[in-house]
PDB file of C-alpha atoms in Angstrom:
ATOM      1  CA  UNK A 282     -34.699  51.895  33.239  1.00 83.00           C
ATOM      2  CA  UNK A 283     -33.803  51.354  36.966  1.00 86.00           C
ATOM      3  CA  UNK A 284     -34.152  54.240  38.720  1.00 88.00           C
ATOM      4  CA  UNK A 285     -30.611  55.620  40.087  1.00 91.00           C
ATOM      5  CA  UNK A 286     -28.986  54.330  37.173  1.00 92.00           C
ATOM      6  CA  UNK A 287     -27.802  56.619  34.675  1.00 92.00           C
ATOM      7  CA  UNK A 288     -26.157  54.773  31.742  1.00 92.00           C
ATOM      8  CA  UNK A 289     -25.178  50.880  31.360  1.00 90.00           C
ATOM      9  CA  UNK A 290     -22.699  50.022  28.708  1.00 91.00           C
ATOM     10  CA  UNK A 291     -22.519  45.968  28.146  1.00 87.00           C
ATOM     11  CA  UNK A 292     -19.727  44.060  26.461  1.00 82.00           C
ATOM     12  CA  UNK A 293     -20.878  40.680  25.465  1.00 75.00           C
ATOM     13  CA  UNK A 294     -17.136  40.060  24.646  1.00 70.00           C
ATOM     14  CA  UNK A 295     -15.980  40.769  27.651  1.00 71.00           C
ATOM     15  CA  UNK A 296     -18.631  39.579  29.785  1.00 74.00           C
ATOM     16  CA  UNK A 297     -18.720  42.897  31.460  1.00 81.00           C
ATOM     17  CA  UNK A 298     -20.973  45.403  32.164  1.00 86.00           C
ATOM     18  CA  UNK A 299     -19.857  49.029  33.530  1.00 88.00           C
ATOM     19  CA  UNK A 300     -22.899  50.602  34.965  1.00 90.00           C
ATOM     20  CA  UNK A 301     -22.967  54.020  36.312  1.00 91.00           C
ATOM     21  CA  UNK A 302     -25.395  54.847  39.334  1.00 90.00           C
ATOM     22  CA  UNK A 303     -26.498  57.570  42.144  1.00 91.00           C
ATOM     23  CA  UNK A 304     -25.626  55.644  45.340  1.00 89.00           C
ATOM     24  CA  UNK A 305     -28.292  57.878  46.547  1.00 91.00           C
ATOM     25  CA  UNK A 306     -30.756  56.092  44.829  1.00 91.00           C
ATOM     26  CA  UNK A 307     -29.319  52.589  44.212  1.00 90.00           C
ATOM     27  CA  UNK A 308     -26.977  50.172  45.782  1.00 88.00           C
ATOM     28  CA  UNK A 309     -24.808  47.783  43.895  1.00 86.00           C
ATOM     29  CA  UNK A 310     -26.822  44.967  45.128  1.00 87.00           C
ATOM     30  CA  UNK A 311     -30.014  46.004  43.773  1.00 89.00           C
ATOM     31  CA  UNK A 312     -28.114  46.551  40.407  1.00 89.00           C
ATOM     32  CA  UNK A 313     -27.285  43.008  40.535  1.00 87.00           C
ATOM     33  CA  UNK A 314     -30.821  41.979  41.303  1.00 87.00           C
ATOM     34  CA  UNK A 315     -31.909  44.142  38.478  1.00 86.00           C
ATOM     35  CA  UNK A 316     -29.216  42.094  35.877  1.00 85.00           C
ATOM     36  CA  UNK A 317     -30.166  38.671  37.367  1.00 81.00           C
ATOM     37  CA  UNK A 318     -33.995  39.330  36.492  1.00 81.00           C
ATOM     38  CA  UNK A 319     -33.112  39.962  32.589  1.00 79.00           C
ATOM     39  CA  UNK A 320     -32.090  36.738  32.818  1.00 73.00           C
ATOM     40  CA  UNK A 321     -28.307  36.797  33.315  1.00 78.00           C
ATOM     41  CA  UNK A 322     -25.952  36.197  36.244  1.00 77.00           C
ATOM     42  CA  UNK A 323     -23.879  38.972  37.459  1.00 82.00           C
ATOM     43  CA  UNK A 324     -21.597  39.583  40.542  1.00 79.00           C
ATOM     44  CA  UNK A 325     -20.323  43.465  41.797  1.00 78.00           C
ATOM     45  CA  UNK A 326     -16.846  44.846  40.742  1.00 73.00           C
ATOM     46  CA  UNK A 327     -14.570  43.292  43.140  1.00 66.00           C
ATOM     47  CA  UNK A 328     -16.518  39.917  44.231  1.00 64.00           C
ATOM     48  CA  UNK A 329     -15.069  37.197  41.346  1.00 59.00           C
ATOM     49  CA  UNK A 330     -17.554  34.829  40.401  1.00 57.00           C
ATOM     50  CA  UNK A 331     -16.595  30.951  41.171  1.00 57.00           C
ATOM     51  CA  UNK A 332     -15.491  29.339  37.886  1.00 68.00           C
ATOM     52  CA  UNK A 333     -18.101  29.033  35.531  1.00 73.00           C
ATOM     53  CA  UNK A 334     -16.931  27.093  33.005  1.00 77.00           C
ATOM     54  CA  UNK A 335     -16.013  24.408  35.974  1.00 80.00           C
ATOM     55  CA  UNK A 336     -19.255  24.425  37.466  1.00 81.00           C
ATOM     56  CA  UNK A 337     -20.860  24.022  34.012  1.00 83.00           C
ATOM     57  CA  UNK A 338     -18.723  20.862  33.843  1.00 87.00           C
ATOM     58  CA  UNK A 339     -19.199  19.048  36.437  1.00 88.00           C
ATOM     59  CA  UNK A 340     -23.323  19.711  35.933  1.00 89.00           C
ATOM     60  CA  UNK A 341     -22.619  18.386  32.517  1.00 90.00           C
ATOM     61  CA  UNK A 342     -20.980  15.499  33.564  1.00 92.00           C
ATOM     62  CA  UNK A 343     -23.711  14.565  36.120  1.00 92.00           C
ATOM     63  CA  UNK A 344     -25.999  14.885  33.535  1.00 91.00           C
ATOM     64  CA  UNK A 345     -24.332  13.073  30.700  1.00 92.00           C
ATOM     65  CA  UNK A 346     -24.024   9.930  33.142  1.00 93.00           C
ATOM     66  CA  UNK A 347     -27.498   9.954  33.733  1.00 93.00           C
ATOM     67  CA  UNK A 348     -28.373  11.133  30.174  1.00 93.00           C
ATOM     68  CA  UNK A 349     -26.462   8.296  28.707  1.00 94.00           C
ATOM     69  CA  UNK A 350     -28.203   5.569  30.861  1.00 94.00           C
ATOM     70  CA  UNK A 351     -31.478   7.259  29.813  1.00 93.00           C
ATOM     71  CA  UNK A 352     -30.765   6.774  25.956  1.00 93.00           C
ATOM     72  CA  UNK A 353     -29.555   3.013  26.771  1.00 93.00           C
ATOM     73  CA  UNK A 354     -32.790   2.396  28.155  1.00 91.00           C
ATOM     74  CA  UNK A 355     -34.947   4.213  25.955  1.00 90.00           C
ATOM     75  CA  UNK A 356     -33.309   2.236  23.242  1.00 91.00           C
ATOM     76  CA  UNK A 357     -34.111  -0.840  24.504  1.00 87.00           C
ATOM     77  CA  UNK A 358     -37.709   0.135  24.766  1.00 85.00           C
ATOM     78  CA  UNK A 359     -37.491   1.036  20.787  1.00 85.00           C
ATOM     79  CA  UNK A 360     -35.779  -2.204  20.045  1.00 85.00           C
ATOM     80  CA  UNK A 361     -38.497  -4.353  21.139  1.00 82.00           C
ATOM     81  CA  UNK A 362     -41.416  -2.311  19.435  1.00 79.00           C
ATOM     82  CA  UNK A 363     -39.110  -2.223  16.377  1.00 83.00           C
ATOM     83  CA  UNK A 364     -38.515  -6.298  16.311  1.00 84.00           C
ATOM     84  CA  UNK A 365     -42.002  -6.879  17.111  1.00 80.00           C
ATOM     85  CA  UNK A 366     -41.361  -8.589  21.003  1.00 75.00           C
ATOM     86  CA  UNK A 367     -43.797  -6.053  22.275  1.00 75.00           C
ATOM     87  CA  UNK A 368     -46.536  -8.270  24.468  1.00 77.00           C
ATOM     88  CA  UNK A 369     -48.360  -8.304  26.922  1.00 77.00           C
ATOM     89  CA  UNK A 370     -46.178 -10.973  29.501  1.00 79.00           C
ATOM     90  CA  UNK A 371     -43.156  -7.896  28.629  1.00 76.00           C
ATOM     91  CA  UNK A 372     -45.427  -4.915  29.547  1.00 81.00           C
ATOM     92  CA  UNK A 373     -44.519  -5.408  33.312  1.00 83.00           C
ATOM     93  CA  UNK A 374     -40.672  -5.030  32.209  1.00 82.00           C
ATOM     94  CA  UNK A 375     -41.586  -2.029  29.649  1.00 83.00           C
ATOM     95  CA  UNK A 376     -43.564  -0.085  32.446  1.00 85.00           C
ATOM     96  CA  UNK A 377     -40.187  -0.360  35.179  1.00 89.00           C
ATOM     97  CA  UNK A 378     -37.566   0.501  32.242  1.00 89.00           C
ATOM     98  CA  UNK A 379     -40.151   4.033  32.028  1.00 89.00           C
ATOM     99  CA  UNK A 380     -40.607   4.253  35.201  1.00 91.00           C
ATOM    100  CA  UNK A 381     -36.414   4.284  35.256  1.00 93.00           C
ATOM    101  CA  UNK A 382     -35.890   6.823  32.833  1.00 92.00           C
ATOM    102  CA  UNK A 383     -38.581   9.354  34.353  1.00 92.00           C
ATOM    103  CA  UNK A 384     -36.666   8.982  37.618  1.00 93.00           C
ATOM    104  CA  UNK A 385     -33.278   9.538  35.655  1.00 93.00           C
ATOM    105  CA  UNK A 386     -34.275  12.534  33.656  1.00 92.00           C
ATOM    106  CA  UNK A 387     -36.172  14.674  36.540  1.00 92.00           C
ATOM    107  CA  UNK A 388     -32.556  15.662  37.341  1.00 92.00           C
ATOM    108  CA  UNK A 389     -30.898  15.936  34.121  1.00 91.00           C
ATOM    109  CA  UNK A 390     -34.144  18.356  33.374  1.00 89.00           C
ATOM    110  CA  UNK A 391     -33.507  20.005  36.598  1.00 88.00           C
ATOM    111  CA  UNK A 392     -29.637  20.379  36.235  1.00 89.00           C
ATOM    112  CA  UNK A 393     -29.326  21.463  32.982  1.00 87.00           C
ATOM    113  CA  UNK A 394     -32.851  23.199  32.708  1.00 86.00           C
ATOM    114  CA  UNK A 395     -33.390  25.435  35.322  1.00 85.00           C
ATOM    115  CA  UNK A 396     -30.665  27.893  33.896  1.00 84.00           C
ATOM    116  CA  UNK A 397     -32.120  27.942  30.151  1.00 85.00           C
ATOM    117  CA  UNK A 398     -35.393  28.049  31.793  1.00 85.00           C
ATOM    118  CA  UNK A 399     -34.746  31.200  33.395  1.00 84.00           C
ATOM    119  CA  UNK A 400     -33.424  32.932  30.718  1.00 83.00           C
ATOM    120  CA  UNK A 401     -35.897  31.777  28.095  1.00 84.00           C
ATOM    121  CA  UNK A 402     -38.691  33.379  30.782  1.00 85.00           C
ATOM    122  CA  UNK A 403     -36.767  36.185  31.120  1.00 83.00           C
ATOM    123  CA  UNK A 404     -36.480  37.137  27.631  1.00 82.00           C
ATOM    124  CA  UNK A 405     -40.321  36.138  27.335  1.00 84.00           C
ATOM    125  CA  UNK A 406     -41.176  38.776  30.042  1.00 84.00           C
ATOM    126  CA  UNK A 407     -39.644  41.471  28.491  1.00 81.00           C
ATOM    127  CA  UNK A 408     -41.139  40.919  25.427  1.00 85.00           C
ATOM    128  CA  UNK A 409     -38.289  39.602  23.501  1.00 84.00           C
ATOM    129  CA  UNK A 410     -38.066  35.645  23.079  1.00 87.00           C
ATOM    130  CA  UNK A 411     -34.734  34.047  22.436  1.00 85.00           C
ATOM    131  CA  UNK A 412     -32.917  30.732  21.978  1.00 88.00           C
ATOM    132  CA  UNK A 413     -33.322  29.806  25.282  1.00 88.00           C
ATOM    133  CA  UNK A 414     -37.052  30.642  25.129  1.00 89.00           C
ATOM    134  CA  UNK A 415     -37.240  28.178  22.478  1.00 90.00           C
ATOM    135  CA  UNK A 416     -35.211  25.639  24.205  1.00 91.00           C
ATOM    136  CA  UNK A 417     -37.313  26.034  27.530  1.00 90.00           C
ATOM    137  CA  UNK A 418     -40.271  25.271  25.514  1.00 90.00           C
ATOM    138  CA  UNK A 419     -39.343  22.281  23.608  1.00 91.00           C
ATOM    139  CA  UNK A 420     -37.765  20.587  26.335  1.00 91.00           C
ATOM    140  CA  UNK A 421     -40.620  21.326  29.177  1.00 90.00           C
ATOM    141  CA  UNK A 422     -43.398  20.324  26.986  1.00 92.00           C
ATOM    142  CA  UNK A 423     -41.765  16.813  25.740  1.00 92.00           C
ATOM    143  CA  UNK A 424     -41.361  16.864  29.967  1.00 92.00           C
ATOM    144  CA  UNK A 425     -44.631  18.018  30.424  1.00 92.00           C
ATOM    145  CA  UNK A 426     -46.111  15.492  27.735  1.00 93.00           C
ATOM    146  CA  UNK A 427     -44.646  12.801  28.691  1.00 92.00           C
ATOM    147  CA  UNK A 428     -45.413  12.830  32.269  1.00 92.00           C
ATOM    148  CA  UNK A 429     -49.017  13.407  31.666  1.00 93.00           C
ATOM    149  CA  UNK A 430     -48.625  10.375  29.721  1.00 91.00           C
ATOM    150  CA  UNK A 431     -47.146   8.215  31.807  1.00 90.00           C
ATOM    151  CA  UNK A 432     -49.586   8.686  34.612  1.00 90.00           C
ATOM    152  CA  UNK A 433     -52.402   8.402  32.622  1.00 89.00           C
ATOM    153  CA  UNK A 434     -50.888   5.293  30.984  1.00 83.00           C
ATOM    154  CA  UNK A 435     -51.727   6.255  27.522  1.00 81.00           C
ATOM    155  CA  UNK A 436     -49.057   7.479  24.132  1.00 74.00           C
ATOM    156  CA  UNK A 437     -45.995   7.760  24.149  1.00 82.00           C
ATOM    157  CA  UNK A 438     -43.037   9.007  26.472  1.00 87.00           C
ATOM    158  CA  UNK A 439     -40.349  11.474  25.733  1.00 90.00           C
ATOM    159  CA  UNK A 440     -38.452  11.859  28.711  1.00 92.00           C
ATOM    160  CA  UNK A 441     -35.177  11.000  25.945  1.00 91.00           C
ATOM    161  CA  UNK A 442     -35.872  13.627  23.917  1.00 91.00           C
ATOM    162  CA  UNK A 443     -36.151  16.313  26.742  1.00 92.00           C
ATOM    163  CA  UNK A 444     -33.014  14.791  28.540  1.00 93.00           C
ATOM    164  CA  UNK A 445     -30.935  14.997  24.866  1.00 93.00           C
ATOM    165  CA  UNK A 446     -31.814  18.240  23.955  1.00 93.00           C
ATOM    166  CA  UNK A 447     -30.946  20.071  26.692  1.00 92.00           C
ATOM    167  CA  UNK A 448     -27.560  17.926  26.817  1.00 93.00           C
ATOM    168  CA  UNK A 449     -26.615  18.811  23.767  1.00 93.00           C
ATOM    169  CA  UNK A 450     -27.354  22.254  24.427  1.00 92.00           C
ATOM    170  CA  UNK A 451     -25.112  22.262  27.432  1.00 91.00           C
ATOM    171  CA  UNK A 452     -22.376  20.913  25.351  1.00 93.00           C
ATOM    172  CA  UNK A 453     -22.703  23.637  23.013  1.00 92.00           C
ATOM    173  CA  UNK A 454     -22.255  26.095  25.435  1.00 87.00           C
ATOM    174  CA  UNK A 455     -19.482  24.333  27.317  1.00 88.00           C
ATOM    175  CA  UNK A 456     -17.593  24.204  23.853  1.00 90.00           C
ATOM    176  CA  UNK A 457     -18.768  28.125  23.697  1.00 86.00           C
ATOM    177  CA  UNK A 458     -17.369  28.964  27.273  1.00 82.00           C
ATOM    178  CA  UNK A 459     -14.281  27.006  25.916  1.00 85.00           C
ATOM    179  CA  UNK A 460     -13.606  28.707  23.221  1.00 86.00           C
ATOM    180  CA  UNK A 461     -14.604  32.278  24.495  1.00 81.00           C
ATOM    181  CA  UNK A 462     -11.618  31.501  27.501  1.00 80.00           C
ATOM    182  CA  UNK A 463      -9.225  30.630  25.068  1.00 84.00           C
ATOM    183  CA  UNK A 464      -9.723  33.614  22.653  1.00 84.00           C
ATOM    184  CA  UNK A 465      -9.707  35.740  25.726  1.00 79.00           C
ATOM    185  CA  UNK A 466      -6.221  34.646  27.040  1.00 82.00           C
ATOM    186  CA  UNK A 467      -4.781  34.850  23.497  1.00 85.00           C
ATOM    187  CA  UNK A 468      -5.639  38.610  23.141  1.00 82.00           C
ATOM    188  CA  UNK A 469      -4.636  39.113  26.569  1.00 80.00           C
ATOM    189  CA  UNK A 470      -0.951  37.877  25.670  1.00 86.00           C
ATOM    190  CA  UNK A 471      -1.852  39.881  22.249  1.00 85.00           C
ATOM    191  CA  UNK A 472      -2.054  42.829  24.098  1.00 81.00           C
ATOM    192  CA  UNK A 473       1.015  42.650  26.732  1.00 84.00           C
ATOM    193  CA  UNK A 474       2.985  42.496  23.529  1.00 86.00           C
ATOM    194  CA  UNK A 475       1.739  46.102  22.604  1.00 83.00           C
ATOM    195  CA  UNK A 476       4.638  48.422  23.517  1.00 84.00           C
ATOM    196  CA  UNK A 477       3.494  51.044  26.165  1.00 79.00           C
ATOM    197  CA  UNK A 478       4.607  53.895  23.388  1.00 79.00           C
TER     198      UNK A 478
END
């Protein structure tokens, strides 16, 4: 629907899309723009795009650290409701332990996040909600809840659960960028095996 472009033909597989434009009308730029407000990232034929699945790592990794330290002390809040040592001489040491894993998980929300976020908006504006859409609202409302929680010093926090989900999310799609790369380079040795004739 951009104007100047005439036809746009998308392979998921590939992660390519071949678009064909009026440079009259259109620059390659602005048909990047166009691609990274549906939601998705895009780069113009020529300009590679820095590794991916590497950057995806080492955002995972940050976040798993943190994520992991997050769980450790949530379960240590659990553990003394569940045994019963909840008190009021331990509510001092409750209230810093939250007050640690808000801190933790404003990052891990805005590392892993921001990216599903996007897309989940994206897909919202156009009328179509997906996955991500889903994602973005589970995890920014147990985000949202919980800090309007904390502050008011009433109910319970879920900072964990918002930090978890969208961890195990990112693995997902870390194991789904793996996998795609692999397929990838075994049907590109697949194919130099196909004689020319």
């Amino acid at each position: 629907r951009t104007p100047g472009v005439a036809a746009a033909n998308v392979s998921f597989l590939q992660r390519e899309a071949r678009v064909t434009y009026d440079p009259q009308q259109v620059t390659p730029k602005r048909v990047v723009n166009r691609v990274r407000q549906l939601g998705y990232r895009a780069w113009p034929e020529g300009k590679s795009a820095s590794d991916e699945e590497e950057a995806h790592w080492n955002r995972l990794l940050i976040s798993g650290v943190l994520t992991m330290h997050i769980m450790v002390l949530s379960f240590m809040l659990y553990f003394r409701q569940w045994t019963g040592r909840a008190s009021v001489e331990t509510e001092w040491l409750s209230h810093i332990f939250e007050i640690m894993i808000m801190v933790m998980s404003v990052p891990t929300i805005f590392i892993l996040g921001l990216p599903i976020l996007r897309a989940g908006v994206a897909g919202l504006l156009r009328g179509r909600p997906n996955t991500h859409t889903l994602i973005a609202v589970g995890a920014f409302s147990a985000f949202g809840l919980s800090l309007r929680n904390f502050f008011a010093g009433q109910g319970g926090i879920y900072f964990d659960t918002a930090a978890v989900l969208l961890f195990l999310v990112a693995v997902g799609r870390w194991l789904g960028m793996r996998a795609h790369k692999v397929s990838k380079e075994a049907v590109a040795r697949l194919w130099e095996r196909v004689p020319p004739e």
